[in-house]
XYZ file of C-alpha atoms in Angstrom:
701
model
C 0.013 -0.024 -0.003
C 1.027 3.558 -0.669
C 2.766 5.458 2.165
C 0.738 8.305 3.507
C 1.360 10.830 6.311
C -1.535 10.913 8.782
C -0.210 13.552 11.172
C 2.682 15.859 12.021
C 3.714 16.751 15.599
C 5.898 19.826 15.753
C 7.022 18.869 19.303
C 6.501 22.470 20.210
C 7.325 22.439 23.881
C 10.697 20.732 23.583
C 11.770 22.589 20.411
C 10.839 26.071 21.677
C 12.610 25.463 24.986
C 15.870 24.559 23.193
C 15.477 27.479 20.744
C 14.659 30.109 23.446
C 11.336 30.769 21.728
C 8.976 29.275 24.345
C 7.752 32.706 25.451
C 6.139 33.596 22.079
C 2.328 33.688 22.444
C 1.537 31.887 19.208
C 0.144 28.470 18.162
C 2.820 27.859 15.538
C 6.351 26.516 15.927
C 8.963 29.283 16.319
C 12.582 28.220 15.834
C 15.961 29.901 15.213
C 18.104 29.348 12.178
C 21.178 27.104 12.097
C 19.895 24.997 15.007
C 18.283 21.562 14.902
C 14.645 21.001 15.749
C 12.606 17.745 15.681
C 9.411 16.809 13.943
C 7.433 13.610 14.501
C 5.536 12.102 11.546
C 2.661 9.647 11.969
C 2.421 7.335 8.926
C -0.165 4.990 7.467
C 2.291 2.089 7.785
C 5.913 1.393 8.669
C 8.544 3.328 6.671
C 10.458 1.079 4.179
C 13.863 1.645 2.606
C 12.240 1.965 -0.833
C 9.714 4.681 0.260
C 10.062 8.171 -1.054
C 9.827 10.878 1.691
C 10.596 14.571 1.419
C 9.893 17.679 3.518
C 9.220 20.893 1.627
C 9.811 24.228 3.362
C 8.664 27.143 1.246
C 8.798 30.937 1.926
C 7.014 33.726 0.025
C 4.191 33.797 -2.502
C 5.488 31.201 -5.017
C 8.341 29.226 -3.459
C 10.830 27.948 -6.082
C 13.974 25.844 -5.733
C 16.143 27.915 -8.167
C 15.366 31.078 -6.149
C 16.291 29.422 -2.915
C 12.772 29.983 -1.525
C 11.851 26.307 -1.527
C 13.897 23.699 0.385
C 13.183 20.132 -0.550
C 14.745 17.944 2.169
C 15.173 14.180 1.631
C 16.556 12.377 4.632
C 17.939 9.558 2.465
C 19.919 11.761 0.067
C 23.102 13.754 0.429
C 22.428 17.230 1.893
C 22.133 19.814 -0.872
C 23.908 23.159 -1.269
C 21.169 25.107 0.537
C 22.845 24.565 3.905
C 19.703 22.896 5.289
C 20.000 19.388 6.725
C 17.581 16.590 7.643
C 18.055 13.180 9.126
C 15.918 10.354 10.520
C 16.557 9.973 14.231
C 14.385 6.971 14.686
C 11.630 5.127 12.854
C 9.555 2.549 14.721
C 6.141 1.235 13.732
C 4.056 4.006 12.279
C 6.133 6.789 13.895
C 9.118 8.549 12.351
C 11.196 11.149 14.172
C 13.095 13.630 12.002
C 15.721 16.254 12.861
C 15.808 19.392 10.664
C 18.514 22.078 10.764
C 18.021 25.229 8.726
C 20.990 27.089 7.237
C 22.549 29.642 9.646
C 22.157 32.139 6.806
C 18.561 31.191 5.838
C 16.078 33.994 5.119
C 14.069 34.893 8.197
C 10.303 34.630 7.934
C 7.372 32.227 7.792
C 7.999 28.861 6.090
C 5.151 26.674 5.079
C 5.757 22.937 5.555
C 4.290 20.106 3.589
C 5.361 16.471 3.479
C 5.552 14.530 0.232
C 5.385 10.701 0.149
C 5.352 9.378 -3.391
C 2.547 11.223 -5.094
C 0.814 12.217 -1.856
C 1.247 15.655 -0.308
C 0.271 16.190 3.373
C -0.322 19.723 4.610
C -0.341 19.822 8.428
C -2.584 22.280 10.308
C -0.634 25.215 11.743
C 1.974 24.149 9.216
C 3.622 27.575 9.179
C 6.995 27.532 10.913
C 8.475 30.887 11.982
C 12.249 31.078 11.478
C 14.223 33.730 13.354
C 17.826 35.020 13.638
C 19.907 33.034 16.138
C 22.314 34.832 18.510
C 23.023 31.399 20.093
C 24.472 29.932 16.880
C 28.166 30.551 16.160
C 27.635 30.516 12.377
C 24.879 33.137 12.441
C 26.163 36.677 11.820
C 24.129 37.870 14.844
C 25.920 35.443 17.152
C 26.497 37.035 20.627
C 28.951 35.098 22.764
C 27.592 35.950 26.183
C 24.563 34.351 27.837
C 23.829 37.290 30.164
C 23.812 39.698 27.204
C 21.561 37.406 25.132
C 19.142 37.283 28.024
C 19.130 41.097 28.207
C 19.263 42.107 24.569
C 17.098 39.320 23.024
C 14.877 37.829 25.748
C 14.194 40.658 28.199
C 10.746 42.004 27.451
C 10.903 44.935 29.888
C 13.475 47.664 30.530
C 14.116 51.375 30.836
C 14.654 54.192 28.380
C 16.806 56.991 29.794
C 15.469 60.566 29.412
C 15.715 63.939 31.149
C 18.703 66.198 30.752
C 22.457 65.538 30.776
C 22.898 66.018 34.524
C 19.461 64.989 35.592
C 18.875 61.616 33.974
C 16.046 59.267 34.873
C 14.795 55.969 33.553
C 11.340 55.623 32.072
C 10.080 52.044 32.396
C 9.189 50.522 29.016
C 7.483 47.249 28.197
C 9.026 45.859 24.990
C 6.668 42.895 24.961
C 8.203 41.109 22.012
C 6.512 37.835 23.014
C 2.968 39.161 23.383
C 0.057 38.172 21.155
C 0.289 39.359 17.471
C 3.721 41.012 17.960
C 5.600 38.344 15.990
C 2.955 38.464 13.271
C 3.221 42.271 13.171
C 7.002 41.928 12.681
C 6.456 39.385 9.883
C 3.965 41.782 8.278
C 6.636 44.536 8.385
C 9.134 42.216 6.693
C 6.552 41.568 3.904
C 5.784 45.272 3.680
C 9.452 46.235 3.364
C 10.963 46.381 -0.080
C 13.421 43.639 0.849
C 13.745 40.720 -1.582
C 13.392 37.349 0.118
C 17.102 36.703 -0.335
C 17.876 40.005 1.483
C 16.004 38.795 4.572
C 18.956 36.586 5.516
C 21.033 39.719 6.127
C 20.547 41.557 9.467
C 22.257 44.664 8.036
C 19.481 45.049 5.441
C 16.737 43.882 7.790
C 17.610 46.361 10.534
C 17.923 49.166 8.011
C 14.501 48.370 6.521
C 12.926 48.201 10.020
C 14.415 51.573 10.942
C 12.466 52.920 7.971
C 9.216 51.074 8.735
C 8.890 51.908 12.434
C 8.216 55.485 11.350
C 5.270 56.254 9.022
C 6.983 58.867 6.895
C 7.491 57.200 3.522
C 5.751 53.867 3.778
C 2.743 54.017 6.111
C 4.885 52.420 8.748
C 4.069 51.913 12.428
C 4.262 55.303 14.143
C 3.457 58.846 13.134
C 5.860 61.302 14.798
C 4.573 64.552 16.275
C 6.296 67.214 18.353
C 3.420 69.740 18.125
C 2.475 69.748 21.833
C -1.146 68.929 20.922
C -2.079 65.248 20.574
C -5.905 65.420 20.820
C -6.560 63.160 17.855
C -4.188 60.432 18.977
C -2.254 59.253 22.019
C 0.268 61.676 23.530
C 3.817 60.210 23.154
C 4.142 60.401 26.962
C 1.119 58.150 27.482
C 2.685 55.032 25.955
C 4.107 52.539 28.456
C 5.433 50.136 25.950
C 5.358 48.826 22.393
C 2.627 46.211 22.694
C -0.507 48.317 22.220
C 1.225 50.258 19.412
C 2.219 47.218 17.357
C -1.088 45.403 18.079
C -3.087 48.431 16.872
C -0.909 48.788 13.797
C -1.242 45.075 12.893
C -4.981 45.208 13.325
C -5.630 48.411 11.378
C -2.587 48.375 9.035
C -2.597 52.171 9.515
C 0.076 54.323 11.275
C -0.474 54.869 15.049
C -0.484 58.443 16.474
C 1.905 59.645 18.011
C 5.557 58.891 18.580
C 8.632 60.797 19.765
C 12.187 59.496 19.839
C 11.911 57.175 22.874
C 8.693 55.654 21.492
C 10.331 54.981 18.085
C 13.363 53.442 19.888
C 11.165 51.345 22.165
C 9.181 49.919 19.248
C 12.306 49.274 17.148
C 13.884 47.406 20.092
C 10.759 45.222 20.263
C 10.879 44.476 16.561
C 14.602 43.640 16.580
C 14.439 41.431 19.687
C 11.358 39.738 18.311
C 13.132 38.828 15.069
C 16.183 37.598 17.066
C 18.644 40.468 16.493
C 20.245 41.606 19.807
C 19.166 45.194 20.447
C 19.341 47.954 23.067
C 17.932 51.453 23.493
C 20.652 54.152 23.543
C 20.066 57.667 24.990
C 22.436 60.419 23.839
C 22.325 63.538 26.006
C 22.849 66.962 24.380
C 22.355 65.318 21.065
C 23.192 67.464 18.041
C 20.884 67.469 15.036
C 23.273 68.877 12.438
C 21.222 69.563 9.330
C 24.073 70.392 6.988
C 26.883 67.993 7.957
C 29.447 70.621 8.912
C 29.899 69.429 12.534
C 28.886 72.734 14.091
C 25.562 73.683 15.651
C 24.859 77.354 15.866
C 22.933 78.718 18.860
C 21.531 82.268 18.713
C 20.849 84.313 21.841
C 19.424 87.804 22.349
C 21.073 90.298 24.710
C 19.313 88.797 27.734
C 20.709 85.348 26.991
C 17.366 84.057 25.722
C 17.632 81.426 23.049
C 15.943 82.454 19.778
C 13.801 79.761 18.176
C 13.268 81.378 14.839
C 16.863 81.237 13.652
C 18.369 77.844 14.259
C 17.891 75.170 11.696
C 20.334 72.986 13.604
C 19.223 71.977 17.062
C 20.500 70.381 20.227
C 18.074 67.923 21.832
C 18.330 67.431 25.587
C 18.335 63.768 24.762
C 17.729 61.650 21.753
C 17.093 57.900 21.819
C 18.088 55.456 19.108
C 19.128 51.771 19.045
C 22.177 49.600 18.833
C 21.945 46.227 17.136
C 24.577 43.485 17.339
C 25.948 41.787 14.168
C 28.966 41.007 12.030
C 29.499 43.440 9.158
C 30.541 41.114 6.358
C 29.843 43.973 3.918
C 32.663 46.131 5.412
C 36.436 45.823 5.823
C 37.285 43.786 8.933
C 37.114 45.369 12.370
C 33.612 46.839 12.265
C 31.627 43.920 13.789
C 29.624 44.325 17.007
C 27.253 47.126 17.964
C 25.735 49.177 15.126
C 23.585 52.259 15.558
C 20.141 52.417 13.905
C 17.482 55.054 14.364
C 13.839 55.077 13.411
C 13.012 58.640 14.535
C 12.411 60.554 11.267
C 15.059 63.338 11.247
C 16.855 63.342 7.900
C 16.404 61.218 4.772
C 18.992 58.631 3.881
C 18.945 57.341 0.243
C 15.655 59.183 -0.114
C 13.929 57.482 2.860
C 13.606 58.288 6.539
C 15.907 55.558 7.793
C 19.253 55.511 9.618
C 21.970 52.898 10.067
C 23.249 50.403 10.752
C 26.435 52.349 11.456
C 29.270 50.660 13.335
C 30.022 52.246 16.735
C 33.717 51.670 15.975
C 33.405 53.836 12.820
C 31.888 56.656 14.912
C 34.586 56.380 17.563
C 37.489 56.260 15.079
C 36.129 58.925 12.732
C 35.727 56.496 9.818
C 32.624 58.350 8.682
C 32.881 57.314 5.003
C 31.436 53.883 5.946
C 27.791 52.978 5.354
C 25.240 53.686 6.678
C 24.720 57.295 7.811
C 27.929 57.437 9.817
C 28.366 61.219 9.257
C 24.982 61.923 10.803
C 25.572 59.668 13.827
C 29.071 61.110 14.251
C 27.709 64.660 14.375
C 25.009 63.716 16.909
C 27.722 62.864 19.444
C 30.619 65.113 18.365
C 29.427 68.442 16.965
C 30.740 71.706 18.380
C 28.369 74.368 19.672
C 28.931 77.959 18.439
C 27.143 80.703 20.356
C 26.081 83.988 18.678
C 24.491 87.035 20.225
C 22.124 88.919 17.982
C 22.072 92.707 18.651
C 20.147 95.404 16.857
C 22.554 98.034 15.536
C 20.953 100.948 13.616
C 17.884 98.846 12.951
C 19.846 95.885 11.550
C 20.615 92.556 13.206
C 24.296 92.221 13.991
C 25.746 88.790 14.845
C 28.513 88.558 17.391
C 30.211 85.252 17.943
C 30.745 84.844 21.675
C 32.164 81.392 22.185
C 32.592 77.843 20.951
C 32.071 74.794 23.130
C 33.706 71.588 21.919
C 32.822 69.245 24.752
C 29.142 69.727 25.445
C 27.607 67.525 22.747
C 27.158 63.774 23.187
C 27.558 63.226 26.917
C 26.504 60.451 29.315
C 25.394 58.140 26.474
C 23.268 55.601 28.343
C 21.574 52.232 28.104
C 20.108 49.804 30.615
C 22.757 47.648 32.274
C 22.819 43.870 31.529
C 20.782 41.958 34.084
C 20.254 44.972 36.360
C 17.719 47.757 36.637
C 20.288 50.491 36.408
C 21.885 52.821 33.909
C 25.142 51.912 32.166
C 27.245 54.652 30.609
C 28.484 53.586 27.142
C 29.965 56.941 26.027
C 33.370 55.285 25.640
C 31.917 52.925 22.955
C 30.973 55.999 20.904
C 33.921 58.317 21.490
C 37.411 58.597 22.958
C 37.817 60.713 26.124
C 37.278 64.442 25.313
C 40.574 66.182 24.613
C 42.605 62.916 24.380
C 45.034 62.446 21.505
C 42.932 59.633 19.987
C 39.856 61.907 20.058
C 41.659 64.734 18.212
C 42.873 62.219 15.646
C 39.392 60.776 15.145
C 38.018 64.303 14.830
C 40.607 65.267 12.185
C 39.880 62.084 10.212
C 36.117 62.647 10.416
C 36.443 66.317 9.430
C 38.386 65.355 6.333
C 35.356 63.374 5.062
C 32.744 65.961 6.070
C 32.462 68.805 3.568
C 34.113 72.069 4.631
C 31.877 74.538 6.469
C 30.339 77.419 4.551
C 31.052 81.001 5.467
C 29.776 81.967 8.836
C 26.138 81.493 9.668
C 24.001 79.219 7.593
C 20.383 79.329 8.606
C 17.164 80.255 6.877
C 18.145 83.862 6.464
C 21.779 83.433 5.541
C 21.342 84.501 1.941
C 19.816 87.882 2.841
C 22.760 89.001 4.961
C 25.878 90.617 3.765
C 29.168 89.528 5.307
C 29.789 92.865 7.060
C 26.779 92.183 9.286
C 28.925 89.602 11.006
C 31.520 90.380 13.601
C 33.363 87.150 13.245
C 33.982 84.573 10.579
C 34.227 81.192 12.276
C 37.707 79.956 11.442
C 39.455 77.228 13.362
C 37.330 76.476 16.453
C 39.411 77.019 19.566
C 38.297 77.342 23.201
C 39.221 80.820 24.310
C 41.004 80.578 27.663
C 40.058 83.795 29.348
C 42.685 86.199 30.744
C 40.521 86.597 33.801
C 39.962 82.914 34.578
C 36.260 83.625 34.167
C 33.894 80.815 35.070
C 30.133 80.490 35.266
C 28.044 78.053 37.289
C 24.280 77.643 37.262
C 22.372 75.765 39.906
C 19.053 75.576 41.761
C 19.036 76.562 45.393
C 15.774 74.707 46.095
C 14.020 71.622 44.744
C 12.188 72.366 41.527
C 8.589 71.363 42.270
C 5.890 72.497 39.835
C 3.772 75.125 41.599
C 6.703 76.499 43.646
C 8.848 79.467 42.659
C 11.982 78.417 40.769
C 14.898 79.388 42.971
C 17.936 79.560 40.741
C 21.379 81.179 40.997
C 24.205 82.097 38.605
C 27.688 82.166 40.137
C 30.375 84.252 38.406
C 34.014 83.504 39.282
C 37.359 85.063 38.397
C 40.751 83.619 39.269
C 43.307 85.995 37.790
C 44.735 89.049 39.677
C 43.178 92.428 38.787
C 39.950 94.354 39.086
C 37.204 93.056 36.811
C 33.873 94.536 35.810
C 31.534 91.901 34.466
C 28.243 92.438 32.585
C 26.061 89.443 33.334
C 22.850 88.483 31.557
C 20.896 85.409 32.587
C 17.593 84.023 31.375
C 15.235 81.239 32.265
C 13.018 79.575 29.643
C 10.850 76.532 29.372
C 11.727 74.183 26.507
C 10.678 70.864 25.124
C 13.305 68.083 25.021
C 14.077 68.841 21.374
C 15.343 72.261 22.432
C 12.260 74.185 21.254
C 11.513 77.164 23.489
C 7.935 77.069 24.829
C 8.060 80.161 27.009
C 10.472 82.802 28.320
C 10.041 83.204 32.056
C 12.357 86.022 33.038
C 15.906 87.370 32.948
C 18.437 89.365 34.939
C 21.010 91.921 33.778
C 23.614 93.026 36.297
C 27.070 94.465 36.417
C 29.368 92.805 38.931
C 32.759 93.975 40.204
C 35.223 91.221 41.223
C 38.859 91.327 42.336
C 41.407 88.593 41.847
C 40.233 85.179 42.931
C 36.614 85.784 43.941
C 33.020 84.984 43.115
C 29.576 86.502 43.196
C 26.223 84.670 43.341
C 23.341 86.271 41.524
C 19.882 84.919 42.288
C 17.316 84.320 39.568
C 13.842 83.712 40.939
C 10.823 82.827 38.809
C 7.321 83.023 40.299
C 5.098 79.940 39.904
C 2.272 81.739 38.059
C 4.649 82.843 35.311
C 5.127 79.237 34.180
C 2.186 77.131 35.353
C -0.021 78.116 32.367
C 2.643 76.898 29.952
C 2.952 73.609 31.824
C -0.783 73.017 31.488
C -1.009 74.159 27.820
C 1.476 71.785 26.219
C 1.090 68.002 26.352
C 4.867 67.392 26.411
C 7.086 67.216 29.426
C 8.806 70.618 29.711
C 12.332 71.292 30.960
C 13.803 74.391 32.612
C 16.535 75.972 30.505
C 18.910 78.575 31.939
C 21.436 80.493 29.858
C 24.064 82.942 31.174
C 26.348 85.313 29.239
C 29.216 87.125 30.959
C 31.284 89.879 29.359
C 34.370 91.343 31.003
C 34.561 95.082 30.232
C 38.341 95.384 30.679
C 39.343 92.516 28.310
C 36.221 92.063 26.196
C 36.326 88.344 27.162
C 32.962 86.658 26.658
C 31.696 83.412 28.083
C 28.382 81.639 27.858
C 26.986 78.663 29.766
C 23.675 76.906 29.542
C 22.116 74.154 31.505
C 18.813 72.269 31.544
C 17.037 71.035 34.616
C 13.852 69.098 35.110
C 10.977 69.412 37.549
C 10.808 67.021 40.497
C 7.575 65.215 41.229
C 6.057 63.338 44.198
C 6.379 59.540 43.798
C 3.812 56.885 43.053
C 3.946 53.777 45.235
C 2.780 50.262 44.438
C 1.629 47.770 47.024
C 1.402 44.122 46.070
C 2.739 40.732 47.218
C 6.326 39.767 46.322
C 5.146 36.381 45.022
C 1.960 35.056 43.406
C 0.820 31.797 41.811
C 0.097 31.212 38.148
C -3.584 31.776 37.210
C -4.405 32.933 40.784
C -5.608 36.533 41.157
C -3.814 39.001 43.382
C -4.543 42.641 44.219
C -2.250 45.524 43.376
C -2.775 48.949 44.957
C -1.393 52.151 43.382
C -1.071 55.127 45.686
C -0.206 58.769 44.959
C -0.193 61.725 47.322
C -0.195 65.202 45.717
C 2.503 66.931 47.742
C 2.564 69.943 45.368
C 1.045 73.346 46.046
C -1.158 73.075 42.964
C -4.084 70.902 42.042
C -3.428 68.326 39.309
C -6.228 68.504 36.789
C -7.651 65.731 34.639
C -5.463 62.956 36.065
C -5.176 59.625 34.282
C -3.589 56.470 35.714
C -2.152 54.034 33.180
C -1.282 50.485 34.262
C 0.318 47.586 32.384
C 2.032 44.376 33.443
C 3.184 41.887 30.798
C 1.780 38.446 31.586
C -0.170 39.779 34.600
C -2.332 42.801 33.590
C -3.435 44.097 30.170
C -2.868 47.819 29.523
C -5.657 49.921 31.003
C -6.357 53.597 31.656
C -8.299 54.940 34.662
C -9.667 58.496 34.907
C -8.882 59.953 38.349
C -10.363 63.485 37.903
C -8.578 66.327 39.737
C -6.294 65.723 42.677
C -6.121 68.674 45.065
C -2.968 69.525 47.057
C -2.554 67.085 49.977
C -5.126 64.621 48.555
C -4.327 60.948 48.185
C -5.327 58.849 45.167
C -5.614 55.132 45.702
C -6.506 52.676 42.916
C -6.701 48.904 43.062
C -6.405 46.538 40.146
C -6.851 42.776 40.182
C -4.057 40.986 38.307
C -4.193 37.484 36.855
C -0.766 36.020 36.077
C -0.763 34.033 32.848
C 3.017 33.390 32.739
C 5.561 32.308 35.301
C 8.832 34.073 36.140
C 9.681 37.602 37.267
C 7.048 40.000 36.021
C 6.656 43.767 36.419
C 3.772 46.060 36.903
C 4.229 49.581 35.479
C 2.097 52.533 36.471
C 2.074 56.050 35.133
C 0.194 59.166 36.232
C -0.439 62.075 33.820
C -2.302 65.315 34.368
C -2.544 68.700 32.678
C 0.325 70.051 34.834
C 2.492 66.999 35.320
C 3.018 64.693 32.351
C 4.760 61.520 33.383
C 5.315 60.249 36.893
C 5.985 56.538 36.579
C 6.918 53.599 38.757
C 7.419 49.906 38.323
C 7.499 47.027 40.729
C 8.505 43.400 40.248
C 6.691 40.271 41.378
C 7.680 36.609 41.026
C 5.049 34.255 39.589
C 5.449 30.573 40.577
């Protein structure tokens, strides 16, 4: 009688455990390339030596052998050139156990399996097998030789994204959720939607570049629509997201871009997509991040006479922080030495090859100044290495006159941060992106990079550059050098009291001199509110004073801002706003000029979470979320957002207004559906305060 297949068992639980894919919430078998998995066939009779048996794995619309999109595996024949292998482990009675190993360079995606015996073809139910990149396999170009790092960068589904300002950094909890329902299918949909040929899907360089384009909606109706408008009524405010899951699920369901994202949201979603596909990935936060629009490695900052930053002029900008991603892979397309971490960025800033995409760019190329290497290394290099040039704009006889006051070469690209491996704390990875400031290696890398970046134009290049004649400028930027002042002039800016919304902002500017002599110093200082991209939202006040100092001495000048001068602005924009202080000092005797700016953030009362340390699978437990408004102002229109992967689905609770001194207490009932360490994340937003968040871990047994 003819041999027929009567059933296929994908042995899901043992295969997924060995392939580190057991967390995916999907009926189908998910395996990683280059690693063996087993399949058990049930047959109509015992398998004989003369029987014909072949497994067909096909990917794409019309799988074909010559294109490499159809693998026909015959356990009795020599393995073919495709790099896939199959063997019979044991055959007894009507059962036959097979071992299949895909090529470590196979295209990633969904393969449909059918089994051919003679003229019969058997199509199993749930016969789609998902094949992913394999950081555990030495022959895979994404191989990562460190188990703790693989756990963090591939398997961890929660983490932090670092935000704030350079000297006031805090972690925002983020649920990556790469194993949640529909997330893997959403990633497979993105692969299909990308313009990648099936053969290009074997290459993580091309896959990560394509995903950096598809996570933003700009050219291709990708996942997220970016907005920095401050008004998000017809979508979700970027600050209200707690993770990638609801974003990717909504996108997969509607196939339409989700509103709205800002850089940390783009980076969070791109991390989810990369980890889901099996490419090791981390979120990277760069503080004082330069957005250099014209690749000349300088960012011009324009101030008025009070030291207030002028929005209208700068095309270049310095973001308080910018978040992108690093992905881990070998770069077989480049000369040797550029393997390892590569920067990719899905926040739409500048087009690359006509599309809003960025990377992968080797961190080593950025550090060494090898900015001729693909992809987008000049742009990434500028983000962490540009110089800041300060200009004061004065009206002289009715015309704007531009006076260059100083150049700062060390302020851009500081405290580059990511979550530490296996710990809930920040790791500083600045040294992976740049040599120590001022070191010989750094100067060499800078010279090398500058030789590939086109020479800067004359003076100022911004929107109005063409309408100005050169004699309107006091200074043509030549070689950028720090001016070491003859007076030993120094400026310090700090807050003398905690910056709580609703309290006056108590700030101070300290002016110091260290050289002998009598010095008369004109000081201008201003306080503004700005969004994290550096955009000024409001000017709050300024001081202008003349100070006399002698020799080594200092003077402290207070700058106090009343609460009612900024509370309206806090309530009118839906973004988190930072406090920006700029000071300009000018020594009358020597004409020395110095400028200093700093950004601080508001402090908020904490949220606390009360729940047991342990709970049992499928047994409910209660979780209480408590917040006391310790501020002097009511918080209007409060919303509490709660999510815990594997214990509580994302939900939003309206809390109304919380008056000063009032306590909000909310209780949710959680049902654990997965074992292991899980986290609950809670976030409170209101008109005045945008993002107080907390997370707490629980072990599910």
